[in-house]
Amino acid sequence: MTNVVKNVNVEYQIDQDNFAATVQTKRKPCVLKGMDIGECRSKWTVEYLSDNCGPHDCVVHVSETSQMDFINKNYLYRKLPFREVVKRASVTKHTEYFINPKEFYYFRSLGENVRTEASNITEQFPQFKDDIKIPQFFPQESFFSSVFRISSAGMQLWTHYDVMDNLLIQINGRKRVTLFPPSDALYLYLHGDKSMVTDIDRPDLTKFPNFIKAKRYECVLEAGDILFIPALWFHNVIALEFGIAVNVFWKNLKPELYDKKDPYGNKDLIPAARSMDILNRALKVLDELPEEYRDFYARKMVAKIQEKSY
Ligand SMILES: O=C(O)CCC(=O)C(=O)O
Ligand SMILES: [Fe+2]
């Protein structure tokens, strides 16, 4: 038994009007090919990035195994200068290392103040900002963050969702992206914004029997491709080669709906977080009943929610 697999749609050389009309409104992921992403395509070699970056330290995930696992926390956070992150991620055997010579690296840039500010590469990496052209598919005032993503060959990032529309610009290296629609959330065994099914290619079906029901959308991004990831679509990423990407999140809904304290772009929207909170309180109230009653009313609540969402 396997999941139903679909290919992600592809569009070529799409412009702003077509993006809005044929891609964004469909609320489905789409690979955009043949886009002008600027000189970074040819310029961003390991040498260029490491020679031109400032001295600042970055926090990077370091892992002994390529599949990062947020449940067993099989990775460390370590500080390294940006130049060192790029150099180490680009090779598979290291002379200097934290765990062992074959460790894997994953870097996601953060804001100036990591707790309160979102990443903006224009501010954190001004020397590289003119190299990359971000398609103007959204109004300037909706911009939320731009994030560097650098990964060792083989590195796999867990399945998660973000709450904003997203353009993932693959600058170097190939990457497999697997996506699941928000409507299949029930089959993904969520823990916050992440799926507990850590191995999507060999899922433990005794633990996660319904995972098989999730529709799986696949694509392989080549250098220069852009993937549109609509808000709430789950995504799991494997770097098939050492890769450099930049992703851009923007607020596709009214700004007041978003949590003001959200450096990562993954905090649930305010009404969603409030509803979840109310639900948790309701479940606590149910605990006042004996099991037989609690179970009965929990089922009535599920029926009510199902009626509303399907
Ligand atoms: O490409 C990656 O490394 C992760 C991308 C991602 O999670 C995102 O753009 O939201
Ligand atoms: Fe993401």
XYZ file of C-alpha atoms and ligand atoms in Angstrom:
321
model
C 0.000 0.000 0.000
C 1.257 3.461 -0.878
C -0.108 6.979 -0.869
C -1.718 8.346 -4.019
C 1.080 10.356 -5.667
C 0.443 13.358 -7.920
C 2.921 15.581 -9.728
C 2.979 19.234 -8.741
C 1.806 21.469 -11.632
C 4.430 23.368 -13.604
C 4.154 26.853 -15.170
C 6.743 28.515 -17.406
C 7.860 32.166 -17.284
C 4.804 33.323 -15.472
C 4.204 37.056 -14.884
C 2.557 38.866 -11.995
C -0.980 38.898 -13.467
C -0.843 35.239 -14.434
C 0.538 34.284 -11.071
C -2.388 35.922 -9.288
C -5.003 34.562 -11.692
C -3.767 31.064 -12.466
C -1.543 30.053 -9.558
C -2.242 31.845 -6.306
C -6.032 31.664 -6.473
C -5.975 27.891 -7.099
C -4.422 27.296 -3.645
C -2.288 24.462 -4.988
C 1.492 24.232 -5.101
C 3.113 25.015 -8.430
C 6.670 24.842 -9.796
C 7.566 28.017 -11.692
C 10.261 27.457 -14.304
C 12.208 29.856 -16.483
C 11.913 32.732 -14.019
C 14.524 35.501 -13.842
C 15.949 35.180 -10.340
C 18.992 37.372 -10.996
C 22.721 36.809 -10.987
C 22.712 34.530 -7.938
C 22.140 31.597 -10.325
C 25.703 31.851 -11.621
C 27.331 33.975 -8.923
C 26.503 32.082 -5.734
C 29.327 29.575 -5.659
C 30.708 28.326 -2.355
C 33.797 30.517 -2.902
C 31.816 33.684 -3.703
C 29.484 33.315 -0.712
C 32.226 32.464 1.745
C 34.617 35.175 0.474
C 32.011 37.945 0.562
C 30.054 37.284 3.727
C 30.553 39.227 6.917
C 32.093 37.663 10.007
C 28.811 37.021 11.816
C 28.000 33.749 13.485
C 25.020 31.654 12.425
C 23.131 28.998 14.327
C 23.032 25.786 12.321
C 21.438 22.350 12.781
C 24.086 19.623 12.851
C 23.051 15.996 12.626
C 24.705 12.619 12.471
C 21.933 11.281 10.272
C 20.424 12.930 7.207
C 16.824 12.633 8.385
C 16.240 15.298 11.023
C 13.859 14.020 13.669
C 12.201 16.612 15.911
C 10.730 13.927 18.181
C 14.017 12.272 19.101
C 15.968 15.508 18.594
C 18.775 13.816 16.688
C 20.472 17.122 15.906
C 22.386 19.835 17.712
C 22.325 23.596 17.360
C 25.824 24.960 16.863
C 27.279 28.373 16.099
C 29.471 28.799 13.040
C 30.486 31.733 10.852
C 28.359 31.862 7.674
C 31.415 31.116 5.525
C 32.028 27.934 7.481
C 28.378 26.866 7.185
C 28.520 27.173 3.397
C 31.868 25.375 3.150
C 30.939 22.507 5.439
C 27.483 21.969 3.948
C 29.005 21.761 0.462
C 31.184 18.736 1.254
C 30.317 15.339 2.701
C 33.501 14.761 4.679
C 34.799 17.280 7.185
C 38.187 17.848 8.757
C 36.610 20.005 11.435
C 33.335 18.756 12.882
C 31.091 18.588 15.971
C 29.903 14.963 15.986
C 31.726 13.054 13.269
C 33.438 13.712 9.908
C 30.287 12.823 7.955
C 27.788 15.000 9.810
C 25.027 16.923 7.975
C 24.216 20.638 8.183
C 21.011 22.626 7.777
C 20.931 26.389 8.041
C 17.869 28.612 8.190
C 18.612 32.326 8.600
C 17.017 34.169 11.510
C 16.210 37.794 12.276
C 18.554 40.243 13.971
C 16.760 39.472 17.229
C 15.999 35.756 16.860
C 13.060 35.791 19.241
C 11.152 38.751 17.884
C 12.268 39.515 14.327
C 11.816 37.613 11.106
C 14.753 36.993 8.789
C 15.312 39.546 6.052
C 18.302 38.748 3.868
C 18.399 42.331 2.576
C 19.261 43.414 6.111
C 21.300 40.443 7.318
C 23.203 39.848 4.081
C 23.202 43.252 2.312
C 26.224 42.266 0.214
C 24.135 39.585 -1.548
C 20.824 41.398 -1.846
C 21.331 42.715 -5.386
C 22.223 39.252 -6.683
C 18.723 37.881 -6.236
C 15.540 39.044 -7.906
C 12.432 38.107 -6.005
C 9.406 38.019 -8.318
C 7.022 40.842 -7.424
C 3.979 38.637 -7.026
C 2.690 40.410 -3.935
C 2.460 44.021 -2.723
C 5.569 45.275 -0.945
C 3.643 45.906 2.270
C 2.628 42.228 2.489
C 6.255 41.069 2.634
C 7.004 39.143 5.819
C 10.450 37.532 5.550
C 13.183 36.260 3.265
C 15.114 33.270 4.539
C 18.376 31.636 3.505
C 18.163 27.809 3.450
C 21.421 25.947 3.071
C 21.616 22.175 3.310
C 24.080 19.366 2.996
C 23.396 16.766 0.320
C 20.878 14.258 1.661
C 19.538 16.429 4.474
C 15.808 15.952 5.047
C 13.586 18.480 6.760
C 10.486 17.182 8.557
C 6.951 17.638 7.227
C 5.494 20.921 8.474
C 3.218 23.774 7.466
C 3.706 27.531 7.514
C 0.866 30.047 7.761
C 1.797 32.357 4.871
C 2.073 32.044 1.116
C 5.612 31.209 0.137
C 7.970 31.285 -2.851
C 10.818 28.818 -2.373
C 13.574 29.896 -4.753
C 16.073 27.120 -5.402
C 19.330 28.751 -6.362
C 21.790 25.852 -6.370
C 21.342 22.119 -6.158
C 18.381 19.788 -6.697
C 15.767 19.186 -4.065
C 12.821 16.801 -3.713
C 9.763 18.419 -2.209
C 6.778 16.328 -1.112
C 3.587 18.183 -0.237
C 0.297 17.203 1.398
C -2.885 19.291 1.188
C -4.245 21.020 4.301
C -7.438 18.956 3.910
C -5.404 15.825 4.727
C -4.176 17.204 8.064
C -6.038 14.434 9.887
C -3.858 11.754 8.258
C -0.551 13.377 9.204
C -0.574 12.948 12.993
C 0.278 16.522 13.837
C 2.368 17.735 16.703
C 1.982 21.525 16.506
C 3.048 22.560 13.004
C 4.847 19.256 12.278
C 3.855 15.726 11.281
C 4.968 12.934 13.588
C 5.389 10.663 10.554
C 9.105 11.360 10.280
C 9.876 8.807 7.574
C 7.385 9.542 4.802
C 8.977 6.995 2.443
C 8.846 4.108 4.933
C 6.059 5.168 7.279
C 5.383 3.134 10.401
C 1.820 2.128 9.525
C 1.176 0.343 12.788
C 1.698 3.659 14.549
C 0.276 5.863 11.785
C -2.291 3.716 9.898
C -4.119 6.666 8.311
C -0.982 8.228 6.855
C -1.575 6.140 3.747
C -4.746 8.146 3.056
C -2.839 11.418 2.636
C -2.522 12.530 -1.014
C 1.095 13.102 -1.794
C 2.233 15.766 -4.277
C 5.810 15.469 -5.510
C 8.282 17.596 -7.424
C 12.022 17.841 -7.896
C 13.247 21.416 -7.932
C 16.186 22.100 -10.223
C 18.514 25.057 -9.719
C 16.615 28.169 -10.826
C 13.136 26.771 -10.137
C 10.692 28.445 -7.781
C 8.082 26.487 -5.844
C 4.909 28.253 -4.777
C 3.834 26.731 -1.457
C 0.381 28.000 -0.454
C -0.140 28.694 3.252
C -1.042 25.548 5.262
C 0.238 23.072 2.654
C 2.486 20.563 4.407
C 5.940 20.146 2.916
C 8.847 17.763 3.421
C 12.160 18.544 1.773
C 15.175 16.414 0.843
C 18.256 18.083 -0.599
C 19.319 15.686 -3.360
C 22.526 17.729 -3.647
C 24.162 20.439 -1.559
C 21.733 23.293 -1.969
C 21.206 26.991 -1.466
C 17.692 28.382 -1.474
C 15.947 31.557 -0.398
C 12.302 31.521 0.488
C 9.982 34.490 0.794
C 6.882 34.527 2.979
C 4.177 37.122 2.559
C 0.894 37.865 4.279
C -1.765 36.828 1.804
C -4.571 37.748 4.208
C -5.422 40.883 6.196
C -2.370 41.802 8.346
C -4.383 41.977 11.581
C -5.108 38.228 11.374
C -1.455 37.334 11.937
C 0.248 36.940 15.283
C 2.566 39.926 15.815
C 5.146 37.780 17.612
C 5.995 35.285 14.923
C 9.632 35.281 13.813
C 9.245 32.069 11.741
C 5.969 32.596 9.879
C 4.448 29.491 11.425
C 2.323 30.794 14.311
C -1.333 30.020 13.798
C -3.489 32.998 12.820
C -5.053 34.771 15.780
C -8.626 33.429 15.325
C -7.232 29.919 14.745
C -5.073 30.024 17.878
C -8.020 31.370 19.886
C -10.311 28.594 18.638
C -7.730 25.944 19.526
C -7.440 27.473 22.945
C -11.204 27.418 23.457
C -11.308 23.789 22.292
C -8.627 22.832 24.807
C -10.609 24.525 27.537
C -13.794 22.718 26.439
C -11.960 19.386 26.633
C -10.783 20.248 30.135
C -14.389 20.964 31.147
C -15.427 17.558 29.748
C -12.939 15.986 32.150
C -15.390 16.827 34.937
C -17.641 14.028 33.626
C -17.253 10.268 34.135
C -15.678 8.488 31.167
C -18.905 7.185 29.621
C -20.323 10.723 29.388
C -17.039 12.324 28.415
C -16.682 9.914 25.520
C -20.268 10.495 24.371
C -19.989 14.292 24.388
C -16.532 14.215 22.803
C -18.087 12.251 19.924
C -20.896 14.797 19.627
C -18.272 17.536 19.445
C -16.343 15.669 16.743
C -19.556 15.257 14.744
C -20.232 18.975 15.006
C -16.731 19.888 13.855
C -16.898 17.400 10.981
C -20.218 18.816 9.859
C -18.569 22.225 9.679
C -15.373 21.259 7.906
C -16.455 18.829 5.206
O 13.898 24.131 1.269
C 14.013 24.012 2.486
O 15.078 23.745 3.020
C 12.824 24.203 3.377
C 11.801 25.071 2.771
C 10.692 25.453 3.693
O 10.357 24.804 4.645
C 9.966 26.684 3.390
O 10.319 27.377 2.412
O 9.006 26.996 4.123
Fe 8.428 25.588 5.471
